[in-house]
């Protein structure tokens, strides 16, 4: 017996009985259909992916691009006991320990932070992104603008900070976004590496079919925890088009500023090569 929704919105009851022979036929047929579907799915999974498809005119991929060996994470809540033990006994200057700490903090739901100029500029917190654009089939594509499309803002994470600032040179950046701006368009960077004049005010980029361009981006914030994606405005076949780009898993990018005060702070002790927990109400570690 089953229940169906009639056209007039009233529920009606339909009943039937099957013979044992009918049940056997249906069971065998269902098994065969399931086998065919499984085989087809397996073959599809083995087929090489075509990044362009048949009609794609522009393909864009973006991902976090952490180059500097730093461990600065803002973590919601308190660290688990295993993570506390890990950062307190391992040497982050050892490659395997560094990777283990980064992985543990990511599993805790943390957001990684990088800084441009330690202790000297309030707008120095950023996320580095590598963006690759590639022209697809057909005619050239003209890139007219890029911007960070901020989906949500809130106060910076203020529960736990694990602070191990970067050492050494920073990577070169062509484009910067000011996530605190009402319209965070792509900007050039000034002598300090901070957002300055609009990038596309005097620049138009043209991608020929099959041609690719790679950009190093930095998304800055001085006041917020921001979730965002990259919006690319282009002209394709004479028509204005817009493309939204997230990370390879389809997730928004997340960037956070330092909070004014944290409940718990772990700071890297360069003499011990370990993270140590600071006493309550200590001064900010970047001061």
GROMACS .gro file of C-alpha atoms in nm:
model
  287
    1UNK     CA    1   0.000   0.000   0.000
    2UNK     CA    2   0.130   0.348  -0.089
    3UNK     CA    3   0.013   0.709  -0.054
    4UNK     CA    4   0.004   0.954  -0.345
    5UNK     CA    5  -0.080   1.324  -0.372
    6UNK     CA    6  -0.378   1.380  -0.598
    7UNK     CA    7  -0.398   1.671  -0.844
    8UNK     CA    8  -0.649   1.851  -0.625
    9UNK     CA    9  -0.416   1.834  -0.325
   10UNK     CA   10  -0.617   1.566  -0.145
   11UNK     CA   11  -0.436   1.249  -0.043
   12UNK     CA   12  -0.563   0.923  -0.193
   13UNK     CA   13  -0.470   0.567  -0.110
   14UNK     CA   14  -0.360   0.318  -0.377
   15UNK     CA   15  -0.327  -0.051  -0.297
   16UNK     CA   16  -0.213  -0.353  -0.492
   17UNK     CA   17  -0.088  -0.707  -0.445
   18UNK     CA   18   0.198  -0.881  -0.631
   19UNK     CA   19   0.246  -1.248  -0.702
   20UNK     CA   20   0.570  -1.421  -0.603
   21UNK     CA   21   0.666  -1.439  -0.972
   22UNK     CA   22   0.628  -1.065  -1.014
   23UNK     CA   23   0.838  -1.004  -0.703
   24UNK     CA   24   1.116  -1.224  -0.845
   25UNK     CA   25   1.118  -1.040  -1.180
   26UNK     CA   26   1.133  -0.699  -1.009
   27UNK     CA   27   1.414  -0.811  -0.780
   28UNK     CA   28   1.627  -0.941  -1.070
   29UNK     CA   29   1.562  -0.629  -1.276
   30UNK     CA   30   1.660  -0.401  -0.988
   31UNK     CA   31   1.984  -0.595  -0.945
   32UNK     CA   32   2.072  -0.563  -1.314
   33UNK     CA   33   1.998  -0.191  -1.316
   34UNK     CA   34   2.214  -0.141  -1.008
   35UNK     CA   35   2.505  -0.327  -1.172
   36UNK     CA   36   2.481  -0.116  -1.488
   37UNK     CA   37   2.473   0.210  -1.288
   38UNK     CA   38   2.777   0.104  -1.082
   39UNK     CA   39   2.976   0.010  -1.394
   40UNK     CA   40   2.888   0.338  -1.564
   41UNK     CA   41   2.988   0.541  -1.257
   42UNK     CA   42   3.322   0.356  -1.241
   43UNK     CA   43   3.398   0.430  -1.605
   44UNK     CA   44   3.303   0.795  -1.560
   45UNK     CA   45   3.535   0.828  -1.260
   46UNK     CA   46   3.826   0.700  -1.470
   47UNK     CA   47   3.761   0.935  -1.759
   48UNK     CA   48   4.009   1.228  -1.766
   49UNK     CA   49   3.843   1.555  -1.672
   50UNK     CA   50   3.817   1.821  -1.940
   51UNK     CA   51   3.873   2.153  -1.761
   52UNK     CA   52   3.722   2.353  -2.045
   53UNK     CA   53   3.410   2.158  -2.129
   54UNK     CA   54   3.259   2.232  -2.468
   55UNK     CA   55   3.149   2.589  -2.411
   56UNK     CA   56   3.373   2.730  -2.137
   57UNK     CA   57   3.543   3.051  -2.246
   58UNK     CA   58   3.730   3.117  -1.922
   59UNK     CA   59   3.856   2.880  -1.654
   60UNK     CA   60   3.968   3.017  -1.316
   61UNK     CA   61   4.119   2.832  -1.022
   62UNK     CA   62   4.224   2.983  -0.690
   63UNK     CA   63   4.375   2.844  -0.373
   64UNK     CA   64   4.555   2.958  -0.059
   65UNK     CA   65   4.924   3.001  -0.135
   66UNK     CA   66   5.121   3.006   0.190
   67UNK     CA   67   5.489   3.051   0.112
   68UNK     CA   68   5.636   3.189   0.433
   69UNK     CA   69   5.703   2.939   0.708
   70UNK     CA   70   5.487   3.091   0.978
   71UNK     CA   71   5.237   2.942   1.222
   72UNK     CA   72   4.977   3.205   1.306
   73UNK     CA   73   4.628   3.072   1.360
   74UNK     CA   74   4.316   3.212   1.523
   75UNK     CA   75   4.113   2.922   1.662
   76UNK     CA   76   3.752   2.932   1.782
   77UNK     CA   77   3.726   2.790   2.135
   78UNK     CA   78   4.010   2.632   2.328
   79UNK     CA   79   4.262   2.389   2.182
   80UNK     CA   80   4.205   2.020   2.243
   81UNK     CA   81   4.441   1.843   2.479
   82UNK     CA   82   4.620   1.659   2.198
   83UNK     CA   83   4.684   1.982   2.009
   84UNK     CA   84   4.804   2.157   2.325
   85UNK     CA   85   5.048   1.873   2.385
   86UNK     CA   86   5.163   1.877   2.023
   87UNK     CA   87   5.248   2.247   2.003
   88UNK     CA   88   5.410   2.237   2.347
   89UNK     CA   89   5.658   1.958   2.277
   90UNK     CA   90   5.738   1.967   1.904
   91UNK     CA   91   5.983   2.189   1.718
   92UNK     CA   92   5.801   2.392   1.449
   93UNK     CA   93   6.130   2.449   1.267
   94UNK     CA   94   6.138   2.079   1.183
   95UNK     CA   95   5.946   2.014   0.862
   96UNK     CA   96   5.747   1.714   0.990
   97UNK     CA   97   5.657   1.892   1.316
   98UNK     CA   98   5.558   2.205   1.126
   99UNK     CA   99   5.320   2.007   0.905
  100UNK     CA  100   5.174   1.823   1.206
  101UNK     CA  101   5.102   2.149   1.390
  102UNK     CA  102   4.944   2.310   1.082
  103UNK     CA  103   4.724   2.005   1.027
  104UNK     CA  104   4.614   1.993   1.392
  105UNK     CA  105   4.519   2.362   1.398
  106UNK     CA  106   4.323   2.325   1.074
  107UNK     CA  107   4.128   2.034   1.226
  108UNK     CA  108   4.049   2.258   1.525
  109UNK     CA  109   3.866   2.490   1.284
  110UNK     CA  110   4.138   2.753   1.290
  111UNK     CA  111   4.197   3.030   1.037
  112UNK     CA  112   4.557   3.085   0.927
  113UNK     CA  113   4.690   3.443   0.929
  114UNK     CA  114   4.987   3.604   0.765
  115UNK     CA  115   5.130   3.950   0.825
  116UNK     CA  116   5.313   4.188   0.599
  117UNK     CA  117   5.499   4.404   0.850
  118UNK     CA  118   5.509   4.270   1.202
  119UNK     CA  119   5.409   4.518   1.471
  120UNK     CA  120   5.410   4.828   1.249
  121UNK     CA  121   5.084   4.840   1.053
  122UNK     CA  122   4.728   4.764   1.161
  123UNK     CA  123   4.631   4.653   0.809
  124UNK     CA  124   4.901   4.392   0.773
  125UNK     CA  125   4.688   4.078   0.831
  126UNK     CA  126   4.615   3.897   0.507
  127UNK     CA  127   4.549   3.571   0.324
  128UNK     CA  128   4.768   3.493   0.020
  129UNK     CA  129   4.589   3.346  -0.281
  130UNK     CA  130   4.718   3.214  -0.612
  131UNK     CA  131   4.476   3.273  -0.899
  132UNK     CA  132   4.520   3.105  -1.238
  133UNK     CA  133   4.315   3.221  -1.537
  134UNK     CA  134   4.305   3.023  -1.860
  135UNK     CA  135   4.132   3.103  -2.186
  136UNK     CA  136   3.898   2.834  -2.311
  137UNK     CA  137   3.773   2.745  -2.653
  138UNK     CA  138   3.665   3.004  -2.906
  139UNK     CA  139   3.738   3.375  -2.906
  140UNK     CA  140   3.966   3.579  -2.673
  141UNK     CA  141   3.840   3.687  -2.331
  142UNK     CA  142   3.894   4.040  -2.200
  143UNK     CA  143   3.932   4.073  -1.821
  144UNK     CA  144   3.794   4.410  -1.715
  145UNK     CA  145   3.785   4.387  -1.336
  146UNK     CA  146   3.843   4.167  -1.033
  147UNK     CA  147   3.710   4.219  -0.685
  148UNK     CA  148   3.665   4.033  -0.361
  149UNK     CA  149   3.295   3.966  -0.313
  150UNK     CA  150   3.250   3.962   0.064
  151UNK     CA  151   2.970   3.725   0.161
  152UNK     CA  152   2.987   3.785   0.537
  153UNK     CA  153   3.174   3.984   0.800
  154UNK     CA  154   3.192   3.951   1.176
  155UNK     CA  155   3.428   4.029   1.461
  156UNK     CA  156   3.768   3.857   1.448
  157UNK     CA  157   3.808   3.523   1.625
  158UNK     CA  158   3.913   3.608   1.981
  159UNK     CA  159   3.924   3.272   2.162
  160UNK     CA  160   4.271   3.132   2.096
  161UNK     CA  161   4.575   3.265   1.910
  162UNK     CA  162   4.877   3.052   1.817
  163UNK     CA  163   5.141   3.308   1.724
  164UNK     CA  164   5.459   3.219   1.536
  165UNK     CA  165   5.536   3.512   1.303
  166UNK     CA  166   5.702   3.469   0.962
  167UNK     CA  167   6.076   3.500   0.922
  168UNK     CA  168   6.254   3.618   0.608
  169UNK     CA  169   6.140   3.762   0.278
  170UNK     CA  170   5.781   3.787   0.160
  171UNK     CA  171   5.665   3.675  -0.184
  172UNK     CA  172   5.593   3.919  -0.465
  173UNK     CA  173   5.228   4.027  -0.499
  174UNK     CA  174   5.064   4.180  -0.806
  175UNK     CA  175   4.712   4.238  -0.674
  176UNK     CA  176   4.564   4.319  -0.333
  177UNK     CA  177   4.209   4.334  -0.195
  178UNK     CA  178   4.103   4.550   0.099
  179UNK     CA  179   3.831   4.334   0.253
  180UNK     CA  180   3.721   4.617   0.482
  181UNK     CA  181   3.627   4.835   0.185
  182UNK     CA  182   3.268   4.867   0.065
  183UNK     CA  183   3.389   4.770  -0.283
  184UNK     CA  184   3.714   4.571  -0.252
  185UNK     CA  185   3.827   4.593  -0.614
  186UNK     CA  186   4.163   4.460  -0.724
  187UNK     CA  187   4.434   4.712  -0.635
  188UNK     CA  188   4.799   4.758  -0.703
  189UNK     CA  189   5.029   4.750  -0.403
  190UNK     CA  190   5.234   5.040  -0.267
  191UNK     CA  191   5.595   5.031  -0.149
  192UNK     CA  192   5.487   4.860   0.173
  193UNK     CA  193   5.289   4.596  -0.014
  194UNK     CA  194   4.949   4.736   0.088
  195UNK     CA  195   4.650   4.812  -0.140
  196UNK     CA  196   4.683   5.140  -0.329
  197UNK     CA  197   4.533   5.241  -0.667
  198UNK     CA  198   4.278   5.030  -0.860
  199UNK     CA  199   4.458   4.772  -1.073
  200UNK     CA  200   4.221   4.779  -1.370
  201UNK     CA  201   4.189   5.156  -1.389
  202UNK     CA  202   4.473   5.155  -1.641
  203UNK     CA  203   4.501   4.785  -1.728
  204UNK     CA  204   4.300   4.552  -1.950
  205UNK     CA  205   4.399   4.186  -1.976
  206UNK     CA  206   4.323   3.974  -2.282
  207UNK     CA  207   4.340   3.595  -2.274
  208UNK     CA  208   4.372   3.413  -2.603
  209UNK     CA  209   4.225   3.060  -2.629
  210UNK     CA  210   4.452   2.827  -2.430
  211UNK     CA  211   4.658   3.113  -2.283
  212UNK     CA  212   4.701   3.126  -1.905
  213UNK     CA  213   4.795   3.392  -1.649
  214UNK     CA  214   4.892   3.343  -1.286
  215UNK     CA  215   4.841   3.608  -1.017
  216UNK     CA  216   4.959   3.635  -0.658
  217UNK     CA  217   4.685   3.800  -0.453
  218UNK     CA  218   4.665   3.922  -0.095
  219UNK     CA  219   4.337   3.985   0.082
  220UNK     CA  220   4.387   4.230   0.371
  221UNK     CA  221   4.171   4.311   0.672
  222UNK     CA  222   4.229   4.523   0.980
  223UNK     CA  223   3.900   4.474   1.159
  224UNK     CA  224   3.699   4.170   1.054
  225UNK     CA  225   3.661   3.800   1.003
  226UNK     CA  226   3.552   3.785   0.640
  227UNK     CA  227   3.419   3.510   0.416
  228UNK     CA  228   3.467   3.596   0.051
  229UNK     CA  229   3.508   3.484  -0.308
  230UNK     CA  230   3.671   3.631  -0.617
  231UNK     CA  231   3.446   3.795  -0.876
  232UNK     CA  232   3.590   3.835  -1.226
  233UNK     CA  233   3.420   4.067  -1.477
  234UNK     CA  234   3.500   3.985  -1.838
  235UNK     CA  235   3.384   4.039  -2.193
  236UNK     CA  236   3.315   3.713  -2.375
  237UNK     CA  237   3.196   3.713  -2.737
  238UNK     CA  238   3.115   4.081  -2.703
  239UNK     CA  239   2.896   4.030  -2.394
  240UNK     CA  240   2.967   4.122  -2.032
  241UNK     CA  241   3.000   3.817  -1.808
  242UNK     CA  242   3.074   3.759  -1.440
  243UNK     CA  243   3.255   3.459  -1.290
  244UNK     CA  244   3.266   3.375  -0.918
  245UNK     CA  245   3.569   3.179  -0.799
  246UNK     CA  246   3.608   2.986  -0.473
  247UNK     CA  247   3.869   2.736  -0.359
  248UNK     CA  248   3.901   2.398  -0.538
  249UNK     CA  249   3.654   2.240  -0.292
  250UNK     CA  250   3.394   2.509  -0.357
  251UNK     CA  251   3.441   2.677  -0.019
  252UNK     CA  252   3.463   3.048   0.047
  253UNK     CA  253   3.798   3.197   0.137
  254UNK     CA  254   3.830   3.308   0.500
  255UNK     CA  255   4.050   3.592   0.626
  256UNK     CA  256   4.066   3.727   0.981
  257UNK     CA  257   4.231   4.023   1.147
  258UNK     CA  258   4.390   3.997   1.488
  259UNK     CA  259   4.149   4.051   1.775
  260UNK     CA  260   4.225   4.318   2.033
  261UNK     CA  261   4.231   4.057   2.309
  262UNK     CA  262   4.238   3.677   2.320
  263UNK     CA  263   4.126   3.442   2.593
  264UNK     CA  264   4.432   3.223   2.535
  265UNK     CA  265   4.758   3.294   2.352
  266UNK     CA  266   5.039   3.054   2.263
  267UNK     CA  267   5.353   3.234   2.145
  268UNK     CA  268   5.655   3.079   1.978
  269UNK     CA  269   5.963   3.088   2.204
  270UNK     CA  270   6.255   3.112   1.962
  271UNK     CA  271   6.505   3.004   2.228
  272UNK     CA  272   6.316   2.687   2.321
  273UNK     CA  273   6.178   2.625   1.970
  274UNK     CA  274   5.842   2.556   2.131
  275UNK     CA  275   5.508   2.730   2.173
  276UNK     CA  276   5.446   2.850   2.530
  277UNK     CA  277   5.118   2.964   2.678
  278UNK     CA  278   5.124   3.327   2.787
  279UNK     CA  279   4.982   3.433   3.125
  280UNK     CA  280   4.629   3.578   3.124
  281UNK     CA  281   4.599   3.946   3.029
  282UNK     CA  282   4.942   3.953   2.867
  283UNK     CA  283   5.018   4.224   2.611
  284UNK     CA  284   4.944   4.127   2.249
  285UNK     CA  285   5.234   3.918   2.116
  286UNK     CA  286   5.277   4.142   1.811
  287UNK     CA  287   5.321   4.459   2.020
   0.00000   0.00000   0.00000
